[in-house]
Coordinates of C-alpha atoms and ligand atoms in Angstrom, one line a residue:
Chain A
M146 CA -0.2 0.2 0.0
K147 CA 1.7 3.0 -1.1
I148 CA 0.4 6.7 -0.2
G149 CA 1.8 10.0 -1.5
I150 CA 2.2 12.5 1.0
H151 CA 1.8 15.8 -1.1
G152 CA 2.0 18.6 1.2
R153 CA 3.8 19.3 4.1
C154 CA 5.1 17.0 6.6
W155 CA 4.6 18.7 10.5
V156 CA 6.8 18.2 12.5
L157 CA 5.9 17.2 16.4
G158 CA 7.6 16.0 19.2
D159 CA 7.5 13.2 22.0
N160 CA 4.6 11.7 23.9
I161 CA 1.9 13.6 22.0
D162 CA -1.2 12.3 23.9
T163 CA -5.3 12.2 22.6
D164 CA -6.0 15.0 24.6
T165 CA -3.5 16.8 22.6
L166 CA -4.7 15.6 19.1
F167 CA -8.6 15.6 20.7
P168 CA -9.3 17.6 24.1
G169 CA -12.0 16.0 25.9
R170 CA -14.3 19.1 26.0
F171 CA -14.6 19.5 21.8
M172 CA -16.1 15.5 22.4
T173 CA -19.7 15.6 21.1
L174 CA -22.5 13.6 20.9
S175 CA -22.2 13.0 17.6
G176 CA -18.6 12.1 18.1
A177 CA -15.5 13.4 17.0
T178 CA -15.1 16.4 14.6
A179 CA -12.0 17.3 12.5
E180 CA -11.9 20.9 13.8
G181 CA -11.8 19.9 17.0
A182 CA -8.3 18.2 16.7
L183 CA -7.5 21.2 15.2
R184 CA -9.0 23.5 17.5
G185 CA -6.9 20.8 20.0
L186 CA -3.4 21.1 18.2
A187 CA -3.9 24.6 17.9
A188 CA -2.8 24.6 22.0
R189 CA 1.0 23.3 21.0
Y190 CA 1.1 23.6 17.6
P191 CA -0.4 27.0 16.3
E192 CA 1.3 27.2 13.2
L193 CA 0.0 24.0 12.1
A194 CA -3.5 25.4 13.4
A195 CA -3.3 27.9 11.4
R196 CA -2.1 26.0 8.1
F197 CA -2.8 22.8 8.1
Q198 CA -4.1 22.0 4.9
K199 CA -5.8 18.8 3.3
G200 CA -3.1 16.5 2.8
D201 CA -0.4 17.6 4.9
A202 CA 1.0 14.6 6.8
I203 CA 2.6 14.2 10.8
V204 CA 5.9 13.4 12.0
A205 CA 6.1 12.9 15.5
G206 CA 8.5 11.2 17.9
D207 CA 7.7 8.7 20.1
N208 CA 4.7 7.2 22.4
F209 CA 1.9 9.1 20.1
G210 CA -1.4 9.0 20.7
C211 CA -0.9 7.9 24.8
G212 CA -3.0 9.0 27.4
S213 CA -6.9 7.9 27.1
S214 CA -8.2 5.8 25.0
R215 CA -10.6 8.0 23.0
E216 CA -11.0 6.1 19.7
Y217 CA -11.7 9.7 18.6
A218 CA -8.2 11.3 18.2
A219 CA -7.4 8.9 15.3
T220 CA -10.9 9.0 13.3
A221 CA -10.6 13.0 13.9
I222 CA -6.6 13.4 12.4
R223 CA -8.0 10.4 9.6
D224 CA -11.0 13.4 9.1
L225 CA -8.6 15.8 8.8
G226 CA -7.2 14.5 6.1
V227 CA -4.0 13.1 7.0
P228 CA -2.7 10.5 5.1
V229 CA -0.8 9.0 6.9
V230 CA 0.8 9.8 10.2
I231 CA 5.4 8.7 11.1
A232 CA 6.3 8.4 14.5
R233 CA 9.2 6.6 16.1
S234 CA 6.6 4.8 18.1
F235 CA 3.2 5.0 18.5
A236 CA 0.9 3.8 22.0
R237 CA -0.9 1.0 22.0
I238 CA -4.6 1.9 21.6
F239 CA -3.5 4.8 19.4
Y240 CA -1.9 2.1 17.0
R241 CA -4.8 -0.3 17.4
N242 CA -7.8 2.9 16.7
A243 CA -5.7 4.1 13.6
F244 CA -6.4 0.5 12.3
N245 CA -9.2 -0.3 13.4
V246 CA -10.5 3.4 11.9
G247 CA -8.5 3.2 8.7
L248 CA -5.7 5.9 9.5
P249 CA -2.3 5.2 7.5
I250 CA -0.1 5.1 10.5
L251 CA 4.1 3.8 10.2
E252 CA 7.0 3.7 12.7
Y253 CA 10.2 5.1 11.4
T254 CA 12.9 4.1 12.2
G255 CA 15.6 5.7 10.4
E256 CA 18.5 7.6 12.1
A257 CA 17.9 11.1 10.0
P258 CA 15.3 13.8 10.4
L259 CA 12.9 13.4 7.1
P260 CA 12.9 15.7 5.1
Q261 CA 9.8 18.2 5.6
D262 CA 9.8 19.3 1.3
G263 CA 7.4 16.7 0.3
P264 CA 6.7 14.4 -1.9
L265 CA 7.8 12.1 0.2
E266 CA 6.1 8.4 -1.3
V267 CA 5.4 6.2 1.8
D268 CA 5.0 2.0 1.0
L269 CA 3.0 0.8 4.0
A270 CA 4.4 -2.5 2.9
T271 CA 7.6 -2.3 3.5
G272 CA 8.1 0.7 5.3
A273 CA 10.4 2.5 2.7
I274 CA 9.8 6.2 3.1
T275 CA 10.9 8.0 -0.2
H276 CA 11.8 11.5 -0.6
A277 CA 10.7 12.2 -4.5
A278 CA 13.3 15.3 -5.3
S279 CA 16.2 13.0 -3.9
G280 CA 15.6 9.9 -4.6
E281 CA 17.0 9.2 -0.8
V282 CA 15.3 6.7 1.1
F283 CA 14.5 6.2 4.5
A284 CA 13.3 3.0 6.7
G285 CA 10.3 2.7 8.5
T286 CA 8.9 -0.9 10.1
P287 CA 6.8 -2.7 7.7
V288 CA 3.3 -3.1 8.3
D289 CA 1.9 -6.7 8.5
P290 CA -0.3 -7.7 5.7
Y291 CA -3.8 -7.7 7.6
L292 CA -3.5 -4.4 9.1
L293 CA -2.4 -3.6 5.5
E294 CA -5.9 -5.5 3.8
L295 CA -7.8 -3.2 6.7
L296 CA -6.3 -0.3 6.2
S297 CA -7.7 -1.1 2.6
E298 CA -10.9 -2.0 3.6
G299 CA -11.3 1.5 5.7
G300 CA -11.0 0.1 8.8
L301 CA -13.1 -2.3 10.9
L302 CA -16.8 -0.7 10.7
P303 CA -16.9 -0.5 7.0
R304 CA -15.1 -3.9 6.9
L305 CA -18.0 -5.5 9.3
R306 CA -20.9 -3.8 6.8
R307 CA -19.1 -5.4 3.7
Q308 CA -19.2 -8.8 5.3
L309 CA -22.5 -8.7 6.8
N310 CA -24.0 -7.3 3.1
R311 CA -22.2 -10.6 2.0
R312 CA -23.7 -13.2 3.6
Chain B
M122 CA 12.0 -25.0 18.5
A123 CA 13.2 -22.6 21.2
G124 CA 10.6 -22.1 24.1
Q125 CA 7.6 -19.6 23.9
T126 CA 5.8 -17.5 26.0
F127 CA 2.9 -18.2 27.0
A128 CA 1.4 -15.4 24.9
Q129 CA 2.7 -16.6 21.7
R130 CA 1.4 -20.6 23.1
I131 CA -2.2 -19.2 23.2
L132 CA -2.4 -16.7 20.2
G133 CA -0.4 -19.3 18.0
A134 CA -3.1 -22.2 19.6
K135 CA -5.7 -20.1 18.3
A136 CA -4.1 -19.0 14.7
G137 CA -3.1 -22.7 14.5
R138 CA 0.4 -22.0 13.5
P139 CA 3.7 -20.8 15.7
V140 CA 3.4 -17.3 16.0
R141 CA 6.3 -14.6 16.8
P142 CA 6.2 -11.4 19.0
G143 CA 5.3 -8.2 16.3
E144 CA 3.5 -10.6 13.8
V145 CA -0.7 -9.6 13.8
V146 CA -3.3 -13.0 14.4
D147 CA -6.9 -13.1 13.5
V148 CA -8.3 -14.9 16.4
P149 CA -11.7 -16.5 17.9
V150 CA -13.0 -14.9 21.0
D151 CA -13.9 -17.2 23.8
V152 CA -15.6 -14.8 26.0
A153 CA -16.9 -11.0 25.7
L154 CA -17.0 -8.9 28.8
T155 CA -19.3 -6.4 28.6
H156 CA -20.9 -4.2 32.0
E157 CA -23.2 -1.3 32.2
V158 CA -21.0 1.6 32.2
L159 CA -19.7 0.6 28.8
G160 CA -22.4 -2.1 27.0
P161 CA -25.2 0.6 26.6
P162 CA -23.1 2.5 24.0
T163 CA -21.5 -0.9 22.1
F164 CA -25.0 -2.0 22.1
A165 CA -26.6 0.7 20.6
M166 CA -23.4 0.4 17.8
F167 CA -24.0 -3.0 17.6
E168 CA -27.5 -2.6 16.9
E169 CA -27.2 -0.4 13.6
L170 CA -25.3 -3.7 12.1
G171 CA -28.7 -5.6 12.4
V172 CA -27.2 -9.4 13.3
P173 CA -27.8 -11.1 15.7
V174 CA -24.3 -11.4 18.8
W175 CA -22.2 -14.4 17.0
D176 CA -22.4 -16.5 20.0
P177 CA -24.9 -14.9 23.1
D178 CA -23.8 -18.6 25.2
K179 CA -20.0 -16.5 24.8
V180 CA -20.6 -13.1 26.1
F181 CA -20.8 -11.9 29.8
V182 CA -22.7 -8.6 30.8
T183 CA -22.2 -7.1 34.4
I184 CA -24.2 -4.5 36.9
D185 CA -21.3 -4.0 39.0
H186 CA -20.4 0.1 39.5
F187 CA -23.5 1.5 39.2
V188 CA -24.5 -0.6 42.3
P189 CA -26.9 -0.2 44.3
A190 CA -27.9 3.0 42.3
A191 CA -26.6 6.4 43.9
T192 CA -29.3 8.3 41.2
A193 CA -32.3 7.7 38.7
A194 CA -29.8 8.3 35.8
Q195 CA -27.9 5.3 37.0
A196 CA -31.1 2.8 37.6
N197 CA -32.3 3.4 34.8
N198 CA -28.7 2.6 32.9
N199 CA -29.1 -0.1 35.2
R200 CA -32.6 -1.5 33.3
V201 CA -30.9 -0.6 29.8
T202 CA -28.8 -3.4 30.4
E203 CA -30.8 -5.6 31.0
E204 CA -33.0 -4.9 28.9
I205 CA -30.0 -5.7 26.3
V206 CA -29.4 -8.7 28.1
R207 CA -33.1 -9.9 27.5
R208 CA -33.4 -8.9 23.6
H209 CA -30.0 -10.4 22.7
G210 CA -30.7 -13.7 24.8
I211 CA -27.4 -13.6 26.4
T212 CA -27.4 -16.0 28.9
H213 CA -24.6 -15.6 30.9
T214 CA -24.8 -12.7 33.9
A215 CA -23.7 -10.9 36.8
F216 CA -26.2 -8.2 37.9
Y217 CA -25.5 -6.8 41.3
D218 CA -22.7 -9.2 42.6
G219 CA -19.7 -7.6 42.6
P220 CA -16.8 -6.4 40.1
S221 CA -17.5 -8.1 37.1
H222 CA -13.8 -9.6 37.2
Q223 CA -14.0 -11.2 40.3
T224 CA -17.4 -12.6 39.2
L225 CA -16.2 -13.3 35.3
A226 CA -13.4 -15.7 37.3
E227 CA -16.0 -17.6 39.5
S228 CA -18.6 -18.2 36.5
G229 CA -16.7 -21.2 35.4
M230 CA -16.5 -19.2 31.9
V231 CA -12.8 -19.2 32.0
A232 CA -9.8 -21.5 31.4
P233 CA -6.4 -22.0 30.8
G234 CA -5.7 -20.7 26.9
M235 CA -8.8 -19.0 26.5
V236 CA -9.1 -15.2 24.7
V237 CA -10.9 -13.0 26.8
V238 CA -11.5 -9.2 25.8
G239 CA -13.9 -6.3 27.8
T240 CA -14.5 -3.0 27.8
D241 CA -13.1 -2.7 30.6
S242 CA -9.2 -1.9 31.5
H243 CA -8.9 -4.8 34.0
T244 CA -10.3 -7.6 31.6
C245 CA -6.5 -9.0 32.4
T246 CA -7.8 -9.8 35.2
A247 CA -8.5 -13.4 34.0
G248 CA -4.8 -13.6 33.2
A249 CA -4.6 -15.5 36.5
L250 CA -7.1 -18.2 34.7
G251 CA -4.0 -18.4 32.0
A252 CA -6.2 -16.7 29.6
F253 CA -5.6 -14.3 27.2
A254 CA -7.3 -11.5 29.0
T255 CA -7.2 -7.8 27.7
G256 CA -9.0 -4.7 27.4
I257 CA -11.1 -3.0 24.0
G258 CA -12.5 -0.3 22.9
S259 CA -16.2 0.0 22.1
T260 CA -16.0 -0.3 18.6
E261 CA -13.8 -3.3 18.8
M262 CA -16.3 -4.7 21.1
V263 CA -18.8 -4.2 18.3
G264 CA -16.7 -6.5 15.8
V265 CA -16.2 -8.9 18.3
L266 CA -20.0 -9.0 18.8
A267 CA -20.7 -9.3 15.4
T268 CA -18.3 -12.2 14.2
G269 CA -16.5 -13.4 17.3
R270 CA -13.4 -12.4 16.3
I271 CA -10.5 -10.1 16.7
W272 CA -7.0 -9.3 15.7
F273 CA -4.0 -8.5 18.0
R274 CA -0.2 -7.9 17.3
V275 CA 1.6 -10.7 19.3
P276 CA 2.7 -9.1 22.4
E277 CA 6.6 -8.8 23.4
A278 CA 6.4 -10.5 26.9
G279 CA 9.0 -9.8 29.9
L280 CA 8.8 -12.7 32.6
V281 CA 8.7 -12.5 36.4
E282 CA 10.6 -15.3 38.9
L283 CA 8.9 -15.3 42.3
T284 CA 11.0 -18.0 44.7
G285 CA 10.6 -17.8 48.4
R286 CA 7.9 -17.0 50.8
L287 CA 5.8 -14.0 51.5
R288 CA 6.4 -12.9 55.5
P289 CA 3.4 -11.7 57.0
G290 CA 2.4 -8.7 56.4
T291 CA 2.7 -8.8 52.9
S292 CA 1.3 -9.7 49.8
A293 CA 0.8 -9.5 46.2
K294 CA -0.3 -6.0 46.1
D295 CA 3.5 -5.4 47.8
I296 CA 5.2 -7.5 45.0
V297 CA 3.0 -5.5 42.3
L298 CA 3.6 -2.3 43.9
H299 CA 7.2 -3.3 44.2
L300 CA 7.5 -3.8 40.3
L301 CA 5.4 -0.6 39.7
G302 CA 8.7 1.4 41.6
G303 CA 11.3 0.1 39.4
L304 CA 8.8 -0.4 36.1
G305 CA 7.0 2.4 35.9
V306 CA 3.5 2.7 34.8
A307 CA 4.2 2.5 31.1
G308 CA 6.7 -0.4 32.0
C309 CA 5.2 -3.0 30.0
R310 CA 3.9 -0.9 27.5
Y311 CA 1.5 -3.7 25.2
E312 CA 3.7 -6.5 26.5
S313 CA 2.5 -9.4 28.0
I314 CA 3.5 -9.8 31.8
E315 CA 4.0 -13.2 32.7
Y316 CA 4.9 -14.5 36.0
G317 CA 6.3 -17.8 37.2
G318 CA 8.2 -19.5 39.8
P319 CA 8.0 -21.6 42.9
G320 CA 7.4 -18.2 44.6
L321 CA 4.0 -18.0 42.4
R322 CA 3.5 -21.5 42.5
E323 CA 2.6 -21.0 47.0
L324 CA 0.3 -18.0 46.4
P325 CA -3.0 -19.0 46.7
M326 CA -5.4 -18.1 44.3
D327 CA -6.8 -15.0 45.7
E328 CA -2.8 -13.1 45.8
R329 CA -2.3 -15.0 42.0
I330 CA -5.7 -12.5 41.0
V331 CA -3.6 -9.3 42.1
L332 CA -0.9 -9.7 40.0
A333 CA -3.0 -10.6 36.9
N334 CA -5.5 -7.9 37.7
M335 CA -2.8 -4.8 37.8
A336 CA -1.0 -5.9 34.7
V337 CA -2.2 -2.8 33.0
E338 CA -1.5 -0.6 36.1
L339 CA 2.2 -1.5 34.5
G340 CA 1.0 -0.3 31.0
A341 CA 0.7 -4.3 29.9
K342 CA -1.3 -5.6 27.3
V343 CA -2.2 -8.8 29.6
G344 CA -0.3 -10.4 32.8
L345 CA -0.5 -14.6 32.3
L346 CA 0.6 -16.8 35.3
E347 CA 1.1 -20.2 35.5
T348 CA -1.4 -22.5 35.9
D349 CA -1.3 -25.5 38.2
G350 CA -3.5 -27.5 40.7
R351 CA -4.0 -24.2 42.4
T352 CA -5.6 -23.1 39.1
A353 CA -7.3 -26.7 38.1
D354 CA -9.1 -26.5 42.1
F355 CA -10.4 -22.8 41.4
L356 CA -12.0 -23.8 38.6
S357 CA -13.2 -27.4 39.3
S358 CA -11.8 -28.2 36.5
A359 CA -8.9 -30.2 35.1
P360 CA -6.8 -27.2 33.1
R361 CA -7.2 -28.0 29.8
T362 CA -3.1 -26.6 29.2
E363 CA -0.9 -26.5 32.4
Y364 CA 1.0 -23.2 31.4
R365 CA 4.8 -23.8 32.7
V366 CA 7.5 -21.3 32.0
E367 CA 9.3 -21.8 29.4
S368 CA 12.8 -20.7 30.5
D369 CA 14.7 -20.2 26.9
A370 CA 11.8 -18.1 25.5
P371 CA 12.4 -14.5 24.3
Y372 CA 11.9 -12.9 27.0
I373 CA 12.4 -8.8 25.9
R374 CA 13.5 -8.5 30.3
R375 CA 14.0 -10.8 33.1
I376 CA 13.0 -9.8 36.7
A377 CA 14.0 -12.6 39.9
I378 CA 11.8 -11.4 43.0
D379 CA 12.8 -13.4 46.3
L380 CA 8.9 -13.3 48.1
S381 CA 10.6 -13.3 51.5
E382 CA 12.7 -9.6 51.0
L383 CA 9.4 -7.9 50.3
E384 CA 7.9 -5.1 52.2
P385 CA 4.5 -3.7 52.8
M386 CA 4.5 -0.8 50.2
C387 CA 2.7 1.8 49.4
A388 CA 1.1 4.4 46.0
K389 CA 1.0 7.5 46.8
P390 CA -1.0 10.6 45.1
H391 CA -1.4 10.9 42.0
S392 CA 0.2 7.6 40.4
V393 CA 0.5 4.6 40.6
D394 CA 4.6 4.2 40.2
N395 CA 5.2 6.8 43.0
V396 CA 6.0 4.4 44.9
A397 CA 7.5 3.8 48.6
P398 CA 7.7 1.3 51.6
V399 CA 4.8 2.2 53.7
R400 CA 7.8 2.3 56.5
E401 CA 8.7 5.8 54.9
V402 CA 5.5 6.9 55.1
A403 CA 4.3 5.5 58.8
G404 CA 3.3 7.9 61.1
K405 CA 2.8 11.2 58.0
V406 CA -0.2 11.2 56.7
P407 CA -3.3 10.8 58.3
I408 CA -6.8 8.9 56.6
H409 CA -10.2 9.8 56.6
Q410 CA -11.3 7.0 54.7
A411 CA -9.6 3.0 54.4
F412 CA -11.1 1.0 51.5
I413 CA -11.2 -2.4 51.3
G414 CA -12.6 -3.9 48.7
S415 CA -12.9 -3.9 44.5
C416 CA -11.6 -6.0 42.0
T417 CA -7.9 -5.7 43.1
G418 CA -8.4 -5.9 47.2
G419 CA -11.9 -7.4 48.3
R420 CA -11.0 -11.4 48.4
L421 CA -11.2 -13.8 51.5
S422 CA -7.8 -13.7 51.9
D423 CA -8.2 -10.6 52.1
Y424 CA -10.5 -10.0 55.0
R425 CA -8.8 -13.0 56.8
V426 CA -5.4 -10.7 56.9
A427 CA -7.6 -7.7 57.8
A428 CA -10.1 -9.3 60.5
D429 CA -6.9 -10.4 61.9
V430 CA -5.4 -6.9 62.2
L431 CA -8.3 -5.4 63.9
E432 CA -8.5 -8.1 66.0
G433 CA -9.0 -6.7 69.2
H434 CA -9.3 -2.8 67.9
R435 CA -11.3 0.1 66.8
V436 CA -10.8 1.8 63.6
H437 CA -9.7 5.5 65.1
D438 CA -12.2 8.2 65.4
G439 CA -12.6 10.1 62.0
V440 CA -11.5 7.3 59.9
R441 CA -14.2 5.5 58.2
L442 CA -13.6 1.8 57.2
I443 CA -15.8 0.7 54.1
V444 CA -15.5 -2.8 53.5
T445 CA -16.7 -4.1 49.9
P446 CA -16.7 -7.9 49.2
A447 CA -15.9 -8.6 45.0
S448 CA -18.3 -10.8 45.0
K449 CA -21.8 -12.4 47.2
V450 CA -19.6 -15.9 47.1
V451 CA -17.0 -14.1 48.8
Y452 CA -19.7 -12.0 50.8
R453 CA -21.1 -15.4 51.8
Q454 CA -18.1 -17.2 52.5
M455 CA -17.3 -13.9 55.3
L456 CA -20.7 -14.4 57.0
L457 CA -20.0 -18.7 57.1
E458 CA -16.4 -17.0 58.4
G459 CA -17.6 -14.9 61.2
L460 CA -15.4 -12.2 59.0
V461 CA -18.8 -9.6 59.3
E462 CA -18.9 -10.2 62.6
R463 CA -15.3 -9.5 63.1
L464 CA -15.2 -6.5 60.8
S465 CA -18.4 -4.8 61.4
A466 CA -17.3 -5.1 65.9
A467 CA -14.0 -3.2 64.9
G468 CA -16.1 -0.5 63.6
A469 CA -15.9 -1.4 59.0
M470 CA -18.9 -0.7 57.2
V471 CA -19.5 -3.7 55.5
M472 CA -22.0 -2.2 52.2
A473 CA -23.1 -4.9 49.3
P474 CA -21.0 -6.6 47.1
S475 CA -19.7 -4.0 43.8
C476 CA -17.3 -1.6 43.0
G477 CA -17.9 0.5 45.9
P478 CA -15.7 4.0 45.9
C479 CA -12.9 2.5 43.6
A480 CA -14.5 4.2 40.4
G481 CA -16.1 6.6 42.7
L482 CA -19.3 6.6 41.0
Q483 CA -21.7 6.0 44.3
G484 CA -20.8 4.9 47.8
G485 CA -18.2 6.3 49.1
V486 CA -17.0 9.4 47.8
L487 CA -14.5 11.9 49.5
A488 CA -14.7 15.2 50.7
D489 CA -12.1 18.0 49.3
G490 CA -9.1 17.5 50.7
E491 CA -9.5 14.4 52.2
N492 CA -7.1 11.2 52.2
V493 CA -7.9 7.7 51.8
I494 CA -5.6 5.0 51.8
S495 CA -6.7 2.0 49.7
A496 CA -6.4 -1.7 48.8
S497 CA -8.3 -1.1 44.9
N498 CA -5.8 -0.4 41.9
R499 CA -5.6 3.6 40.4
N500 CA -4.6 6.4 42.0
F501 CA -5.0 9.5 39.4
V502 CA -6.2 12.5 40.5
G503 CA -10.0 12.0 40.8
R504 CA -10.2 8.2 40.7
M505 CA -12.6 8.2 43.8
G506 CA -14.9 10.9 43.0
N507 CA -13.0 14.2 44.0
P508 CA -10.4 15.3 42.2
G509 CA -9.3 17.1 45.5
A510 CA -8.8 14.2 47.0
N511 CA -5.6 12.0 47.5
V512 CA -5.8 8.0 47.7
Y513 CA -2.7 5.8 48.7
L514 CA -2.6 2.9 47.3
A515 CA -1.7 0.0 49.9
S516 CA -2.4 -3.8 50.9
P517 CA -5.4 -5.3 52.8
A518 CA -3.4 -5.5 55.7
T519 CA -1.9 -2.4 55.0
V520 CA -5.3 -0.7 54.8
A521 CA -6.4 -2.5 57.8
A522 CA -3.7 -1.0 60.2
S523 CA -4.4 2.7 59.0
A524 CA -8.1 2.3 59.6
V525 CA -6.7 1.3 63.5
T526 CA -4.4 4.3 63.6
G527 CA -5.7 6.6 61.8
T528 CA -2.1 7.2 60.3
I529 CA -0.6 5.3 57.2
T530 CA 0.7 2.3 59.5
D531 CA 3.3 -0.1 58.5
P532 CA 0.7 -4.3 59.1
R533 CA 3.6 -5.7 60.8
D534 CA 3.8 -3.4 64.0
M535 CA 0.2 -4.5 64.5
M536 CA 1.0 -8.3 64.1
Ligands
SF4_46 S1 -13.2 -2.3 41.1 FE1 -12.5 -0.7 40.6 S2 -11.1 -1.1 38.8 FE2 -12.0 -2.9 39.2 S3 -13.8 -3.0 38.0 FE3 -14.7 -1.9 39.2 S4 -14.5 0.4 39.2 FE4 -12.9 -1.2 37.6

C-alpha cells in the first residue's frame, strides 16, 4: 500500500497525547469532528493549526497518541485529511485505534530526520519512505499484511458492513 | 524449536500456527465481557449493524459500577443493560453481584488458553486463570459481538520469576507495587507480563489474581500466570493446558523477586508508580477513609488478613472503614467464617458487593482535601470521585492497620 504525501510534513515532538490530539471538551454526542483535532493541536502547535492543509502529513517522536483510549483522536486526524502519521513509536491503544478507523500509520526507524519538503512516497508494506526530489530512501517498520488489508477496507466497521452484506 | 512465551502459545494455538512477537493474528474470542457503563453505548452501535450476537452464550454482562444505583440516571442505565441482555438472549450475567472481573473468574466461563476480551481495562484479571485477557474499545467490541473474532499484535513478553515465600504483613499487592516502583506505569507497554516460579505456585488464587489484575497498571496488554493444580481447583476442572514458563522463550526482560525480602509498599498520590515502602510514609499521613474492596483487594484472603489486623482494635475516630466484597460468593463465605462480624465489631461498614468507592461513582465519595488509603488499583487525580482528595494505594493489611491508627501504618507493627 503506497501513500503519497503531496503537502508538507508537520513535525511534532514526543508523547503527543490524545488530550492534545482531541481534547475531551470537544467531544460531542455525535462523535469526533476534524475541527476538534485542529483546535486541540492549536494549543501546542499554533502554526500547524493555522496553516494545515488537507494532504499534509504528521511526523512525530515517541509514544504518539498516548493517554486516554479515546478512539476519536484517530478518527479526527483521519477526517482532517492526514494521509499518514509517521512516528518513532505509537502508544498501544492509538496503534490499534488507527488501523481500526482506517488511518494509515508507520513507525520510522531511520537515523536522519525526514525531509519536510515533499513530495514523499510511503510504502507501508516495506516501510520505505522515499523522498521524490533526491531519491533518498528512509526506513520504517513494514506494516503487517493483515493490517494493510484492514486499512484498504477502510477499517473495522466498513469491513464488518461489507462482510455482513455478503452473507 | 526454542521455547515460547505464554502469549505466543495461546495466540499460536488459536491461530493454528507458530507465531512470533510483532506479527498480527486474527483469533476467535472465547469470552466477551461488558458492563453497564460501556455496554449500553457498545450495544447501541452494534444494533445499527442489524445482525445477531455471534454467540450469546459467550457474552458475559455485568452490573457492578452503579450498584446499588445512586441516582435515577444510574438506575435507568442499569435497566437498559438488563433489557439488552434480554433482547439478545445473552445467557451469562452477573447483575448486582460484584466487580465483573471477580464474578467472571467465579463463573466457570474462563479456562487456561482462552482469549477473553472486555470493555474494561482490568479484563486482564482473567490472566490469573491462564487466559489471554485484555481490555478493548467499544468499536472493537462491536466487531467481536458481530463476528466473534479480533486481531492482536503478538506482544513481546517480560518474565517475573518469584521465589521464596511472602512474610506476614506482605501480600501480592506489595509484589505489584514493588514492580511499579521499578518499572513505572508504562514499564511494560504493549507487553505480556508473565509470572512463574516456585514462589508463584505457593500463592493462593486470591493473591495470584492481584498480579494479573494490576498488569494494566504496568502498561501491559496482558498479565499471564503459570497454571497448576490450584488453578484447576479454583476452576473446579482440570485445566485444559498447564502453562509453565519455558525459560528459553524470547523474553525481553527477566526480573527475579525473592518474596521473603518484600516489605509493605504503598503508592502515593497521584500515580501508581509513585511508590515508597510503608515504613517511609508511616505516621506522616492522616487518614480519613480506608477502603478494602474492588476487583483488586476484595477477596476472602484480604478480609481474613484485615480481620486479623483489626482483632482487638477499633477503627480510629474520624476514619471511615469501608468494605465492599468482590462478589456475593465472597460475601457469603465471609458470613460463614464470621468475618463480617469481626470486621463490623472493629467498626467497619460492610457494604454490598460492587465496585464501591473504587471508581467514585457511588457509596464512599471523599470530601475535599481528604486522604484515603485504599486496597484498590488506581490513584490518579479524581479516581475515587473527588479531584480534591488524595488516594494512597496499599495492601489490605496496610489499609486495616492504618484504619486503626488513623495514619498510614506498617501492618507488621500490629501483628
Ligand atoms: S472494582 Fe474498580 S477497577 Fe475493578 S472493575 Fe470496578 S471500578 Fe474497575
